[in-house]
XYZ file of C-alpha atoms in Angstrom:
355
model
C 155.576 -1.927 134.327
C 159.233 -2.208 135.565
C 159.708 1.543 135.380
C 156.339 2.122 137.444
C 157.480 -0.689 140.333
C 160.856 1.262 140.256
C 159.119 4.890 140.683
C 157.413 3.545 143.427
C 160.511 1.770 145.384
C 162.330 5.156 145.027
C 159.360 6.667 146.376
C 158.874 4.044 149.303
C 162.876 4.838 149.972
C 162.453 9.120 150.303
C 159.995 8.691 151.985
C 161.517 6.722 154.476
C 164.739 8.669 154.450
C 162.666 11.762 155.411
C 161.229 9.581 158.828
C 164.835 8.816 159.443
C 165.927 11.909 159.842
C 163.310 13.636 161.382
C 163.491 11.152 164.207
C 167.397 12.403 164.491
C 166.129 15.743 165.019
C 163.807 14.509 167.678
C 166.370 12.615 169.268
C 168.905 15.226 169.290
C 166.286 17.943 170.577
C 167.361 17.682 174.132
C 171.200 17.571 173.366
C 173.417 21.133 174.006
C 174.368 21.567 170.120
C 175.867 25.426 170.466
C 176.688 26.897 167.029
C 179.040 29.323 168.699
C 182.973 28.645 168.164
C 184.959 28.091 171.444
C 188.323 29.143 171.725
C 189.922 25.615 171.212
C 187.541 26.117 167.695
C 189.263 29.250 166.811
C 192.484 28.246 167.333
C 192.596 24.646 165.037
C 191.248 26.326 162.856
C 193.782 29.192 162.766
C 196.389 26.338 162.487
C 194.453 24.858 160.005
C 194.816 28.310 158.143
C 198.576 28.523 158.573
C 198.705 24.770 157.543
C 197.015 24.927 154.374
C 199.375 28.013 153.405
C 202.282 26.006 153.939
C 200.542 23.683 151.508
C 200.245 26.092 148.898
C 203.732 27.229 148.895
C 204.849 23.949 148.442
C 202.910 22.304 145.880
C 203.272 25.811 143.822
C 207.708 25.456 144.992
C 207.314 21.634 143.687
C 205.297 22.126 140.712
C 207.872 24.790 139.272
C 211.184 22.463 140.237
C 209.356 19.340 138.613
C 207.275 20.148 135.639
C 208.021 23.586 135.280
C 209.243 25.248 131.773
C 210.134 28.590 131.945
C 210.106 31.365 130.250
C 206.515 29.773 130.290
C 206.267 30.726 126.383
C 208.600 29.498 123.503
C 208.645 28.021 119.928
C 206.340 31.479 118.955
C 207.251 30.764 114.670
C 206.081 34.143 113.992
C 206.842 37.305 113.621
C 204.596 39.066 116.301
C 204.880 35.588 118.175
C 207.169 36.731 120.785
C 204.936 40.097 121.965
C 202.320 37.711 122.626
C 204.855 35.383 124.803
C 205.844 38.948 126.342
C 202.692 40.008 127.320
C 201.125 36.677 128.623
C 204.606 36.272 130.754
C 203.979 39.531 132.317
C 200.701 38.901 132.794
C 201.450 35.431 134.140
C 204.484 37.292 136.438
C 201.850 40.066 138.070
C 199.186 37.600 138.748
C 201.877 35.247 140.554
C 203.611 37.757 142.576
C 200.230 39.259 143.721
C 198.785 36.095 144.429
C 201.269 34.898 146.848
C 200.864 38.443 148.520
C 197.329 38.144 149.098
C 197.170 34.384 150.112
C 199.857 34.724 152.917
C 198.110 37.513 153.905
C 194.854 36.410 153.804
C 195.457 32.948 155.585
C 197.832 35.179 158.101
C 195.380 37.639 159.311
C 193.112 34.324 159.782
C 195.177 32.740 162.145
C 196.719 36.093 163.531
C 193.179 37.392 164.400
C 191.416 34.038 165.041
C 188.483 34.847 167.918
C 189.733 34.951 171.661
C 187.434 35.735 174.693
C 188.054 39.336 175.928
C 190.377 39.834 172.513
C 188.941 42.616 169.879
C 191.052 43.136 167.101
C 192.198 46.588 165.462
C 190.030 47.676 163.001
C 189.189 50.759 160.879
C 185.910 51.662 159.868
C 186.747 53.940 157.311
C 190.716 55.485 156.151
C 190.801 57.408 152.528
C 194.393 57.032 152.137
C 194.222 52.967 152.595
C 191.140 53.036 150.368
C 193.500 55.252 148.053
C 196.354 52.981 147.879
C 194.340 49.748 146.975
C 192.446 51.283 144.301
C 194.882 53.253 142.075
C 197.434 50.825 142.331
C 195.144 47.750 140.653
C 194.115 50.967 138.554
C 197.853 51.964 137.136
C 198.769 48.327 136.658
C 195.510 47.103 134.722
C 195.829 49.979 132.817
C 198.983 49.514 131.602
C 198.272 45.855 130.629
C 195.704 46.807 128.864
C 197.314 49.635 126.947
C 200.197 47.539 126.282
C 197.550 44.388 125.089
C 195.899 46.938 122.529
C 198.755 48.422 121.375
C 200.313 44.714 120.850
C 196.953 43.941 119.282
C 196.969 46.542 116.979
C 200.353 45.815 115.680
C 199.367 42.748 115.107
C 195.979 43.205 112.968
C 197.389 46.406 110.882
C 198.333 44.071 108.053
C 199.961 46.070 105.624
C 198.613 45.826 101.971
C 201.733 47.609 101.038
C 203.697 44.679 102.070
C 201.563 42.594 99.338
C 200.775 40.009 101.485
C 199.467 36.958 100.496
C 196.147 36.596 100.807
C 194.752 33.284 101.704
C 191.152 32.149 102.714
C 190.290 29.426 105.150
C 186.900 27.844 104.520
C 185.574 25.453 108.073
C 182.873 23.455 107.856
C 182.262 20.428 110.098
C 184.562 19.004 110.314
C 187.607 19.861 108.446
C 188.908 23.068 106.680
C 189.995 24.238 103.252
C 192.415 26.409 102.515
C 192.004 28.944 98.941
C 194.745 31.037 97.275
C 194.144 33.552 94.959
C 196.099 32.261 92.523
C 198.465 34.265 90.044
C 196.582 37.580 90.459
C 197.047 37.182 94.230
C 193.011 38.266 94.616
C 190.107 35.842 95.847
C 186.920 35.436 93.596
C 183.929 36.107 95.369
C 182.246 32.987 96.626
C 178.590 32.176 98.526
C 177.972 29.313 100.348
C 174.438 29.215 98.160
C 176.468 28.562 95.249
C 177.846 25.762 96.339
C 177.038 22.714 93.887
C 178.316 18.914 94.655
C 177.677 18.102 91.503
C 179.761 20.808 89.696
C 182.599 19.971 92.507
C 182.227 23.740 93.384
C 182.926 22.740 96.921
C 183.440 26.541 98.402
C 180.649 28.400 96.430
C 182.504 30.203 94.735
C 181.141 32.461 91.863
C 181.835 30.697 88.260
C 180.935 34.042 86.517
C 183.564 36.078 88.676
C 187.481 36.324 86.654
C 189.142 36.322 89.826
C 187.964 33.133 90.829
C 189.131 31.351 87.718
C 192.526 30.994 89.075
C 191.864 30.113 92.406
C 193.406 27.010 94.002
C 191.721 24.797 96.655
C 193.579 22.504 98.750
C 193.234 20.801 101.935
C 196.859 21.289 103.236
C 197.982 25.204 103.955
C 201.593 25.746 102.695
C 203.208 29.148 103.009
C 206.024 31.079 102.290
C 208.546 32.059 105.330
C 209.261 35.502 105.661
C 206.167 36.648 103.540
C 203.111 38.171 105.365
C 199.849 36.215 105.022
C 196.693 37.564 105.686
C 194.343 35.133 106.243
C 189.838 35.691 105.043
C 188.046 33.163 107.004
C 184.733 31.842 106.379
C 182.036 29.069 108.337
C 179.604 27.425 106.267
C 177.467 26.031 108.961
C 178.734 27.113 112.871
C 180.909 28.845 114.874
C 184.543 27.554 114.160
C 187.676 29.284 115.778
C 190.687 29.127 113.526
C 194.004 28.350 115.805
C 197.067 27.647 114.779
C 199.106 27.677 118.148
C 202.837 28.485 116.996
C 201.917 31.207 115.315
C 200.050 32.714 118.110
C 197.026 32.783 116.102
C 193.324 32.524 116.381
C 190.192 34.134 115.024
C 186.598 32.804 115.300
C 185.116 31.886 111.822
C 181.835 32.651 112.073
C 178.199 31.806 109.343
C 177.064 34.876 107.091
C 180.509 37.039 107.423
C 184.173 36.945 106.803
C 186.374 37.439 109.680
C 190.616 38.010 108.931
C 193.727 37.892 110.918
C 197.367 38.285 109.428
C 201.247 37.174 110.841
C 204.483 36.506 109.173
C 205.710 33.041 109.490
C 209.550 32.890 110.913
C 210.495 29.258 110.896
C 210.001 26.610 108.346
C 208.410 23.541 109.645
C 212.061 21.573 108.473
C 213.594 24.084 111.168
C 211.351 23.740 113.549
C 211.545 20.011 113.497
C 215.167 20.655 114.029
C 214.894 22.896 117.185
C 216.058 20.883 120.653
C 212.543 21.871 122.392
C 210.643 19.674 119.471
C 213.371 17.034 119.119
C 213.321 16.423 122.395
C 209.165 16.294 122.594
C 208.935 14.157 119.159
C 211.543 11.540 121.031
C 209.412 11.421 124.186
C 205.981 10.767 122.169
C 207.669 8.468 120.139
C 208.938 6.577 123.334
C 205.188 5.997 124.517
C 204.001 4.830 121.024
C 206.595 2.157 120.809
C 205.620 1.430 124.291
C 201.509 1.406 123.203
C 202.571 -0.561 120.383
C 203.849 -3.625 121.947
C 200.624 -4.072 123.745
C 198.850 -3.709 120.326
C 201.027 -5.937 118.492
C 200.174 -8.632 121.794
C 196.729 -8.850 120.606
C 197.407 -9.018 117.014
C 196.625 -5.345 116.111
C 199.033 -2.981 114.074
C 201.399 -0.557 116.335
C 201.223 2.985 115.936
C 202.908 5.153 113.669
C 206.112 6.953 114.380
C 205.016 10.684 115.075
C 206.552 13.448 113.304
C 206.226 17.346 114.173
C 204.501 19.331 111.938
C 202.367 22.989 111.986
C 198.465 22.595 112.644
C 195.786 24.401 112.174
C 193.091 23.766 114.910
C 189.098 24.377 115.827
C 189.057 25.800 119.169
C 185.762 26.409 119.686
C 183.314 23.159 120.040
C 181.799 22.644 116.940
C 179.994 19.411 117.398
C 180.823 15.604 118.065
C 184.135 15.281 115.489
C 185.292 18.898 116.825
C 188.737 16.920 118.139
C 189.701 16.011 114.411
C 188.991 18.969 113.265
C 192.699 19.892 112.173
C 195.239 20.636 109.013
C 198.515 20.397 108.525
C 200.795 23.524 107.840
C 203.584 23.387 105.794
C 205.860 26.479 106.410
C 208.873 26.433 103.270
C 210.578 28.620 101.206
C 209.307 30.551 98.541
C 211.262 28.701 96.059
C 209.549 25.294 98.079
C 206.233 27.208 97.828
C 206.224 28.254 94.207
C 207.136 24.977 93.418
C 203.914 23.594 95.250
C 201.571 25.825 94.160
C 202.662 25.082 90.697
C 201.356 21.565 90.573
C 198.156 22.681 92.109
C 194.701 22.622 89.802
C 193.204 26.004 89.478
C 189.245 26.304 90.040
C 188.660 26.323 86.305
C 190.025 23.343 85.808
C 188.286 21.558 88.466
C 184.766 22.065 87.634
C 182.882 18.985 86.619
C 181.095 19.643 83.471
């Protein structure tokens, strides 16, 4: 009953919205209203043009000088890292330098040609050469970004299985991910997500029958080996996950039904990176606001936060449903002698199954 009453007062209130203003219109029937722009029109606005320029410019000059942090691009802790920085800082560059051409122009010619009685401005209605000019020019340059982003691309998926890389799968499922080696023989066993069994702890689906699985080790925190190449066999079990691990300049969409790869060669070992001034200075400054957050919590009786420490993630980009933000795990980037060491006090898949 009280959603009918308030269907009807809604109703009650259009309609008398719609008499309101159609005794405006009647009202204002008789009254000059010319939709034609005067001079005086023309001209605030072409001030208004030149104003909002000015604008621009200096929110753009102030935004650089106060949060700025060029060269845009930094910390990239792998090997093809910095030709991704490259690229996306040229990228960034053309797209600056072109935009700041064509908004001074564009708000120029506004106020420069704003409408005057008896005033016609120069026009062309048709000139090859200018036609020329601003079509191979966007031509050469697009081109060669895009020839250079292939060819930068291409480097960077032609892992080499000369290089015996190591060869590491990452399993998503909402909403966390798992991380399987290949153990000693380096090679993955073949795995299903129809053989998965809960009861048999076979977690991954991976085939019991197959030798090469026998050795496999499952874990839920990714450690690897600086200076080795990794290539990476990533698979979804339900929907569309996006593997990114943003230092490495990484990502590849895990997708249901296929396996999807993507390779690098990590530079920096996550004790290094910690080390760097960049993430010293950033772990300091989080830090500062937790202890900050913390006294407020410990006010009302509640426990303060924990100290933060950097480390390597491994992310979901793509939204994968209502815990997508926690959908993360840690990397550990370490020697091999570190790594061996690890992997050594790892279960194999044998051993794991629940008889």
């Amino acid at each position: 009953m009280t959603a009918l009453l308030t269907i009807i007062v809604l109703v009650f209130i259009l309609v008398a919205i719609w008499q309101m203003v159609k005794i405006f219109d009647l009202a204002q029937a008789k009254v000059e209203n010319s939709q034609v722009a005067s001079d005086k029109d023309n001209k605030i606005n072409g001030y208004l043009m030149m104003g909002f320029l000015a604008f621009i410019y200096i929110i753009t000059i102030v935004s650089f000088v106060k949060w700025g942090d060029l060269p845009l691009m930094s910390n990239a802790a792998s090997e093809h890292g910095p030709q991704i920085d490259n690229l996306m800082i040229i990228s960034m560059t053309l797209i600056f330098v072109v935009q700041t051409i064509t908004q001074f122009l564009l708000h120029y010619f506004a106020f420069k040609y704003k409408g005057e009685k008896g005033k016609k401005a120069l026009f062309f209605a048709d000139n090859n050469k200018l036609e020329a000019i601003w079509t191979i020019i966007p031509v050469i340059v697009l081109a060669g970004l895009i020839i250079y982003g292939l060819n930068t691309w291409i480097n960077i998926m032609g892992v080499n299985e000369d290089d015996d890389p190591l060869v590491v799968e990452l399993y998503a499922q909402q909403f966390n991910w798992k991380a399987r080696y290949g153990g000693t023989d380096n090679t993955l066993g073949k795995a299903n997500v129809r053989l998965i069994d809960i009861d048999r702890a076979n977690i991954l689906g991976l085939d019991e029958s197959d030798p090469y699985a026998a050795d496999d080790v499952i874990t839920t925190e990714l450690h690897l080996p600086v200076g080795r190449p990794i290539l990476f066999k990533m698979r979804s079990q339900d929907v569309l996950h996006s593997a990114y691990m943003p230092h490495f300049r990484a990502q590849m969409n895990c997708v249901p039904g296929m396996i999807t790869q993507f390779g690098f060669t990590p530079t920096i070992t996550t004790v290094d990176m910690r080390q760097t001034a960049e993430i010293t200075e950033k772990v300091a400054n989080i830090n500062k606001i937790r202890v900050e957050k913390s006294k407020a919590l410990i006010a009302k009786g509640e426990e303060a936060l924990d100290r933060y420490e950097f480390d390597y993630l491994l992310l979901c980009n793509k939204i994968c449903g209502k815990s997508h933000y926690n959908m993360q795990m840690k990397i550990i980037v370490e020697t091999q002698e570190e790594y061996d060491a690890w992997m050594k006090e790892q279960k194999l898949f044998k051993d794991s199954l629940i008889n």
